Amino acid sequence: MSTPNLLPSSSIPGMFADTEEAMVMDSDCLDDSWMRRPLIPITIPEHLTFNPEEEHARLHRQYLLMLEQAFSGTDSNTGIEESDETDAFLADEFRALDLESPTDEEDIANFFNGITKDKDYAPYPNKTTALLDILDNLPRLRLSTSQMQMILWLLKETGATDVPSYKVFRQLQADLRELCGSSPKAYTSGLGNHFYVNDIRDSVARDFSNPEIARHLQFYPEETDGPISEVWQAARWKEFSPAQLTPMYARGLRQFYIEELAQLKDGSYVIPHNWIIRDKILHADCTDASFSPEGWTVSSTTRSVAASEFELNFEDIVARLGDSDIVWKDKTTIPEMPNPLRKLAQGDDLYVVMIPVWADDVSGNKSKQYNKHINLYMVNSCLPGHLLQQEYFIRFVSTSPHATSPEQFSALRDQVRETETNPVRCFNAHTKRPCRFILRVPSLPADNPQQSEEASHIGGNGNMGCRKCHTGGPHEHTESDFGYDALHYEGVFRTAQEIRDELQKQLRQAMYGVEKTVSDMQTATGVKDKVAQHWIEQLLAKAKDLKQADPSRSIESVAEELQKWFDDQPGDKINPLLDIAGLDPSQDTPVEILHTILLGIIKYIWHMVHTSMSDTDRDLFAIRLQATNIDGLTVPPIRAAYMMQYRNNLIGKHFKTLMQTMAFHVHDIVTPAQFRLIKAAGALGALLWVPEIENMAQYLKDLDTLIGNVLDAFGDVDPSKILIKIKLHLLPHLLSDIRRFGPAIRNSTEVFECYNAIFRLCSIYSNHQAPSRDIALKFCGMDRLRHMISGGYYWSDGDKKWVQAGKSVLDILHSKPIIQRHLGWVAPTKLTPGLIRMKSKKKAIPVEWSMTKASEYSTRLNVPLSSLWRHGTTVTAQSGDRCAIGSWVIFKDDAMSDLYYVGRVYELLIHEQGASSDATQLVTLESFNLGDSLHPDFDCPVLQRVDSLGGKDFTVIESKLIQFIISVQHDCRLMHCRASLLQPQVQERQIMEKTNHTISHSDDEHFIINMFALHNATLLRKALPRSLTTPRPLYEDRRAHHAEIASLLRTTQAVKRAQTQEKRKATLASNRAKKQAAEEARKEKAPEHDGEYEGEMISDEEEAEESHDEQIPPPRKHRRGGRGTGRS
């Protein structure tokens, strides 16, 4: 019996299930075109019966596919809200203007033949095309196709004769990319996802051939007892073996390789084993070699030899010996000579370049609609850290809405490993000769969830929540005295080999088909890898199928068959980062202070504080915060009312401001325990945001105390916080990370987060059909432009040499500040310490010396009373700070003195006639005394005005004696300052009649040095006595304190678990009752049937509704940025 059906054939249940035809027809149904087709009656064959389970499973698979496409951005409508709204309207207009007429090679040739070429703008044909290319490739000023076409049309309408058509212009850019740029390379991952990658080897090669970059490159680790500010001065580079670092030192065309015999200028022979900088001079650790009739011998002692002492390398020595071989007495201890790396270099200089790689999920939209992409960026960490904070030095690697970060890391891994056997040849703009380089990945900066994923870790919400060590466990352990105390310290470190072995065990266990065993292993160890999980799920499914097919089959035979199948599969089986030489993802993912401190610790504290405030307290805190003296803080103007109104939606800059100022404004608002926590967090932040570390041992000791204070203060406020927030436990890991990588701000990801704005502009102006390719191609264009106008060299086939762009192109970067800003390049500025900026001549009326405040206190200066002086506005300190009237500064009274003083700028004077007196630029300062002890409440140094017989006391000094600016706050707590002062509101730059309350300071005598301020924190601690800066622990016996808290915690957590269990039981009972009532109601409404099919059809809507309740679970809520490993 057959039944007629008027539905499209693709909707027939099970008709072509799991066949090619089914896939084709299902894809046809993704649009609504089939609804407009005529309905064709068809017949269902009698042997095909309707199977609800198969149909529901097929629908569910289709639903999951659509859901995946929606969240991966493959929907054709993705990003419509972000597209240029004028494009659709202008398209017809441009066609009418004939701006998109077909262009062939003859048209292109006619354009280039019809214009006058200017060699000063080479490789551009002329100035117009050069400026158009610059305009089209400015990172933060992206232009759509329509806008660029309008610009070209506008130029033609003004009468310009050398303006290319749009297609000729694009062809010109393609030719330039071929000449001195690069193009994205296509990759297909082991999971079948397609994406494009900008080759990191091309990016590093451009760094070498860019004179603005090459002169800053540092290739050797450094040993120093002085300030540590760079990663090569810390321990991380020294962890690589000498063969993994730059293996040679070049002097002229002669290269001295490690593990090769060399001769010194004094005639002695040595074998250098590594190259390292000591006392700012390159040295090698060498063993002496000597010749004897029995053969060459090597001493057992090592000595340090300066690179300048080397005279002849191994090749020179062999050439001198002629046919004689170098015979060693004990060959077992002698390395292979010549060094195999010399052969790889093929006569060129050989360097090793360190490239930290950043990854994260980023929205391709500017609106709230999330358009998820996984992005990879990199930097060249052979450059000084202060340069790497500029967008100019960030390099885009890849992006994809489909491929995960491990898939993209796989492509990067392949590129890195290829350089080890085939070093990349390029031009060194510093030495002016070709060289080669090998790539290493020393670190993986990112936020904590991404770093967990990179470290094959289960995530911060797992029992073993730390990616770096084995601290953690079930609550029975973490709530015990020992387990709770262990959370406050670093545990036993994880290692890459250990992770690799654990993943192999999980994969092997999956072949036995027991999912719970694998899950238990992941829970117990905290090791869970996204790549391995893909194979684990397949192995579990295949093991289940094999067992069902033959229940009598042994488990071992099933596992053996699956092992053979698994070994034959292509692609990565585990995290590709585990295959990069010298990289340990568990330890080389340094704790990142933006997400861990600002968006972690400070955010937790802010939530604790503002949720415990009443409305009156919030108003009072906002008034106090608004009255903060921000001079010396380098923070944007505080918008306290905004921050309080949107207190649950603050961002990093707000938390950075709160960290530095909150302690001074919460008195009488928060509890004593909360106040201690706020102070502890502020002190920790000030010690972390430092660009250099004067004494590493002392610094780490102070940091250890401050981290302990923060954790113990958190325990006093909320003992369970460290159990649920992994960022608290990560704080102790800052100690080892700073020892290995240098100052914590060198691992900050703020610059990468800022760079995401450029990525979003590229994404918005993509047509979203091939976003990975379009975005990568646009970044190639920006990199090419940056390289060309920076004077970068590129190979010219015509000239057969490395050349630069024309003179006029090179002048653009250095002569046009607006271009510098758009490229993210901060030009080096020469500061003149002591320089006073004068007011405009209209305002700076000359006054006689006797009319100045300085004349009353300048007993040491020989200044004529009738001399004329002008008032200034700012003075440049030795640190480069610009200090204005009212700024608090640290100064010396004599250039040769080691004593520092604190004062407030009162007057700035510039002599009218120049050098006609002892000093031509003077600063008058209000004098303050530094207290011998810390403030009893704020734990900060105190200042009190120095009174003379006539009242205030002043000091007059030469402007060059100003050292640096500091942040000072009034002691409102001691003086009981009130919000009793009214000040007019300013709206639209107009002073209004409306007023706001602000703080009225009770006096101008008592102040506090803000030790929570980030700016000049290192300089301030050097200037103050050690007794005022030494951190003091909150608890001397921390372990005893932790045991006391753990005892209370066990009681409270047991109560919480009991309450949660009762609530869960009540919810389950309620849900069962509702389900039972619904089932009974459905049965009452359902028609009675005898259980046999008699030709009456059930509508598709009814069947789908019933089966959905029974078979298809509701979709999971997708969290923005979630990775499946637990976001902390």
XYZ file of C-alpha atoms in Angstrom, residues 555-876:
322
model
C 38.122 -5.763 25.135
C 41.803 -6.181 24.327
C 41.108 -7.129 20.719
C 38.825 -4.118 20.336
C 41.518 -1.842 21.766
C 44.142 -3.372 19.491
C 42.021 -2.768 16.397
C 41.305 0.791 17.454
C 45.000 1.413 18.098
C 45.795 0.411 14.513
C 42.990 2.618 13.208
C 44.145 5.512 15.396
C 47.767 5.236 14.245
C 46.658 5.403 10.606
C 44.707 8.637 11.041
C 46.357 11.824 9.716
C 46.696 15.081 11.612
C 47.487 16.028 15.192
C 46.409 13.640 17.927
C 47.239 15.966 20.839
C 47.932 19.647 21.462
C 50.345 20.848 18.734
C 51.982 23.248 21.204
C 53.447 20.225 22.981
C 55.504 19.567 19.852
C 57.314 22.934 19.777
C 60.916 22.572 20.953
C 61.727 24.476 24.134
C 58.075 25.308 24.909
C 56.223 24.027 27.971
C 52.640 25.327 27.737
C 52.013 24.658 31.424
C 54.852 26.928 32.595
C 55.277 29.241 29.603
C 51.794 30.720 29.992
C 52.764 33.547 32.385
C 50.121 34.984 34.694
C 48.631 37.998 32.943
C 47.943 41.005 35.190
C 45.172 42.626 33.141
C 42.818 39.669 33.522
C 44.164 38.272 36.795
C 44.579 41.517 38.775
C 42.325 44.185 37.256
C 39.561 41.974 35.838
C 40.024 39.461 38.644
C 41.193 40.580 42.077
C 40.132 44.227 41.833
C 36.825 43.283 40.223
C 36.055 40.847 43.051
C 36.878 43.506 45.634
C 34.797 46.142 43.889
C 31.812 43.787 43.813
C 32.214 43.012 47.525
C 32.406 46.708 48.344
C 29.620 48.210 46.277
C 27.130 45.409 47.032
C 27.607 46.017 50.757
C 27.019 49.776 50.413
C 23.732 51.534 51.020
C 22.524 54.147 48.528
C 23.800 56.890 50.829
C 27.207 55.235 51.013
C 27.362 54.955 47.233
C 26.615 58.656 46.836
C 29.255 59.560 49.397
C 31.862 57.301 47.799
C 31.146 58.779 44.351
C 31.613 62.325 45.689
C 34.881 61.384 47.370
C 36.140 59.541 44.298
C 35.334 62.495 42.060
C 37.398 64.754 44.326
C 40.538 62.609 43.869
C 43.683 64.488 42.921
C 44.647 62.592 39.740
C 47.851 64.551 39.137
C 50.673 62.020 39.112
C 48.379 59.035 38.481
C 48.345 58.991 34.641
C 44.678 57.955 34.624
C 41.910 59.519 32.528
C 39.583 62.022 34.227
C 37.482 60.168 36.768
C 33.753 59.895 36.047
C 32.666 58.745 39.481
C 28.923 59.075 38.901
C 29.175 56.993 35.735
C 31.268 54.337 37.486
C 28.766 54.060 40.308
C 25.749 54.023 38.011
C 27.247 51.244 35.877
C 29.102 49.595 38.736
C 28.492 46.079 37.399
C 29.849 46.866 33.931
C 33.198 48.497 34.521
C 36.221 47.765 32.334
C 39.960 47.610 32.870
C 40.668 51.351 32.965
C 38.044 51.827 35.696
C 39.500 49.051 37.831
C 42.990 50.481 37.361
C 41.740 53.805 38.715
C 39.958 52.153 41.643
C 43.027 50.107 42.536
C 45.060 53.293 42.952
C 42.490 55.487 44.693
C 39.784 53.469 46.419
C 41.616 53.098 49.742
C 41.440 56.859 50.381
C 37.655 57.089 49.996
C 36.084 54.091 51.752
C 36.628 55.049 55.395
C 33.445 54.783 57.443
C 31.846 52.871 54.538
C 33.420 49.404 54.534
C 34.303 46.905 57.268
C 37.841 46.762 58.692
C 38.437 43.431 56.919
C 37.373 44.909 53.573
C 39.568 47.959 54.179
C 42.604 45.739 54.788
C 41.852 43.886 51.566
C 41.571 47.126 49.563
C 44.918 48.363 50.893
C 46.613 45.032 50.261
C 45.400 44.916 46.641
C 46.492 48.513 46.015
C 49.979 47.849 47.378
C 50.303 44.692 45.264
C 49.213 46.484 42.089
C 51.761 49.253 42.573
C 54.550 46.690 42.815
C 53.406 44.743 39.742
C 53.045 47.620 37.254
C 56.755 48.429 37.191
C 58.856 48.625 33.991
C 62.080 47.511 35.668
C 63.213 45.670 38.769
C 66.212 47.131 40.566
C 66.966 44.162 42.833
C 65.266 40.918 41.815
C 65.825 39.095 45.111
C 64.482 41.984 47.218
C 61.635 42.588 44.799
C 60.444 38.969 44.903
C 60.661 38.943 48.696
C 58.457 42.064 48.904
C 56.103 40.666 46.283
C 55.744 37.408 48.192
C 54.685 39.337 51.287
C 52.161 41.460 49.384
C 50.645 38.443 47.608
C 50.299 36.705 50.955
C 48.579 39.786 52.393
C 46.044 39.863 49.543
C 45.219 36.168 49.898
C 44.983 36.331 53.684
C 42.842 39.475 53.523
C 40.524 37.689 51.074
C 40.323 34.818 53.532
C 39.191 37.212 56.268
C 36.427 38.610 54.062
C 35.338 35.434 52.225
C 37.263 32.226 53.051
C 35.617 30.298 50.201
C 36.745 32.737 47.504
C 40.042 30.980 46.867
C 38.159 27.694 46.362
C 36.059 29.006 43.515
C 38.262 31.710 41.934
C 41.427 30.255 40.459
C 42.829 33.739 39.884
C 43.527 33.988 43.607
C 45.637 30.842 43.583
C 47.488 32.074 40.479
C 48.914 35.047 42.384
C 51.790 33.043 43.955
C 52.766 31.890 40.465
C 53.638 35.507 39.661
C 56.847 34.978 41.619
C 58.245 32.301 39.309
C 56.861 34.016 36.196
C 58.581 37.310 37.030
C 61.813 35.488 37.829
C 61.643 33.816 34.416
C 60.122 36.514 32.190
C 60.952 39.798 33.914
C 58.487 42.533 34.983
C 54.866 41.406 34.852
C 53.831 44.229 32.529
C 56.022 42.674 29.819
C 53.458 39.845 29.671
C 50.434 42.122 29.766
C 47.955 41.593 26.928
C 46.544 45.119 26.939
C 48.251 45.973 23.652
C 46.750 42.857 22.017
C 43.300 43.723 23.339
C 43.702 47.194 21.811
C 44.817 45.641 18.534
C 41.478 43.832 18.351
C 39.916 47.157 17.326
C 41.927 47.015 14.094
C 40.837 43.435 13.516
C 37.179 44.406 13.953
C 37.462 47.127 11.323
C 38.932 44.591 8.899
C 36.125 42.165 9.745
C 33.377 44.729 9.292
C 34.545 45.657 5.797
C 34.851 42.025 4.730
C 31.953 40.588 2.725
C 31.929 37.627 5.186
C 32.151 35.033 2.426
C 35.801 34.234 3.191
C 36.507 36.206 6.370
C 39.759 34.437 7.255
C 41.242 35.192 3.838
C 39.878 38.748 3.542
C 41.096 39.803 6.974
C 44.512 38.179 6.545
C 44.880 39.841 3.137
C 44.089 43.254 4.578
C 46.676 42.818 7.311
C 49.178 41.852 4.601
C 48.491 45.194 2.955
C 48.975 47.081 6.213
C 52.216 45.210 6.942
C 53.487 45.979 3.455
C 52.748 49.675 3.796
C 54.353 49.825 7.240
C 57.451 48.149 5.838
C 57.759 50.402 2.814
C 57.366 53.780 4.479
C 59.642 52.710 7.355
C 62.518 52.275 4.919
C 62.300 48.496 4.786
C 64.414 46.705 2.192
C 62.963 44.404 -0.438
C 64.506 42.431 -3.288
C 64.397 44.029 -6.711
C 64.607 41.584 -9.602
C 65.435 44.448 -11.950
C 68.302 45.829 -9.872
C 69.341 42.413 -8.557
C 69.806 43.808 -5.056
C 67.988 44.826 -1.893
C 66.469 48.285 -2.275
C 64.285 50.747 -0.367
C 61.356 52.859 -1.448
C 61.976 56.310 -2.880
C 63.137 59.258 -0.801
C 59.722 60.928 -0.709
C 58.077 57.719 0.526
C 60.638 57.403 3.326
C 60.077 61.009 4.411
C 56.386 60.422 5.058
C 56.773 58.468 8.306
C 59.261 60.832 9.911
C 57.760 64.116 8.717
C 54.048 63.394 9.133
C 53.025 62.881 12.801
C 49.458 62.095 11.746
C 50.727 59.049 9.803
C 52.825 57.971 12.801
C 49.779 58.030 15.038
C 47.646 56.071 12.585
C 50.338 53.420 12.227
C 50.651 53.067 16.003
C 54.286 54.214 15.945
C 55.541 56.446 18.734
C 58.455 58.453 17.432
C 61.374 58.770 19.862
C 61.262 62.163 21.522
C 64.226 63.977 23.000
C 63.313 65.333 26.414
C 65.097 68.270 28.004
C 64.985 67.860 31.787
C 64.477 71.188 33.487
C 62.795 72.819 30.511
C 59.995 75.180 31.569
C 57.220 75.843 29.097
C 56.271 79.478 29.097
C 52.803 80.899 28.930
C 51.805 82.673 25.773
C 53.428 86.100 25.489
C 50.062 87.768 25.979
C 49.563 86.037 29.310
C 53.188 85.819 30.436
C 53.787 89.468 31.244
C 57.359 90.018 32.495
C 57.605 90.869 36.191
C 60.508 92.086 38.253
C 62.331 89.618 40.484
C 61.159 91.424 43.596
C 57.539 90.707 42.651
C 58.002 86.916 42.650
C 57.562 84.500 45.541
C 61.030 83.125 44.796
C 62.643 86.433 45.693
C 61.561 85.991 49.313
C 63.287 82.601 49.748
C 66.221 82.537 47.288
C 69.024 83.322 49.696
C 71.576 81.304 47.724
C 70.866 82.896 44.341
C 72.488 86.105 43.169
C 69.612 87.636 41.204
C 69.279 91.390 40.513
C 66.043 92.758 41.967
C 65.238 94.586 38.737
C 65.680 91.558 36.461
C 62.634 90.520 34.475
C 61.050 87.049 34.651
C 58.139 85.329 32.974
C 55.864 82.710 34.548
C 55.792 79.186 33.123
C 53.105 76.520 32.978
C 54.989 73.195 33.215
C 58.489 71.939 33.933
C 60.035 68.724 32.590
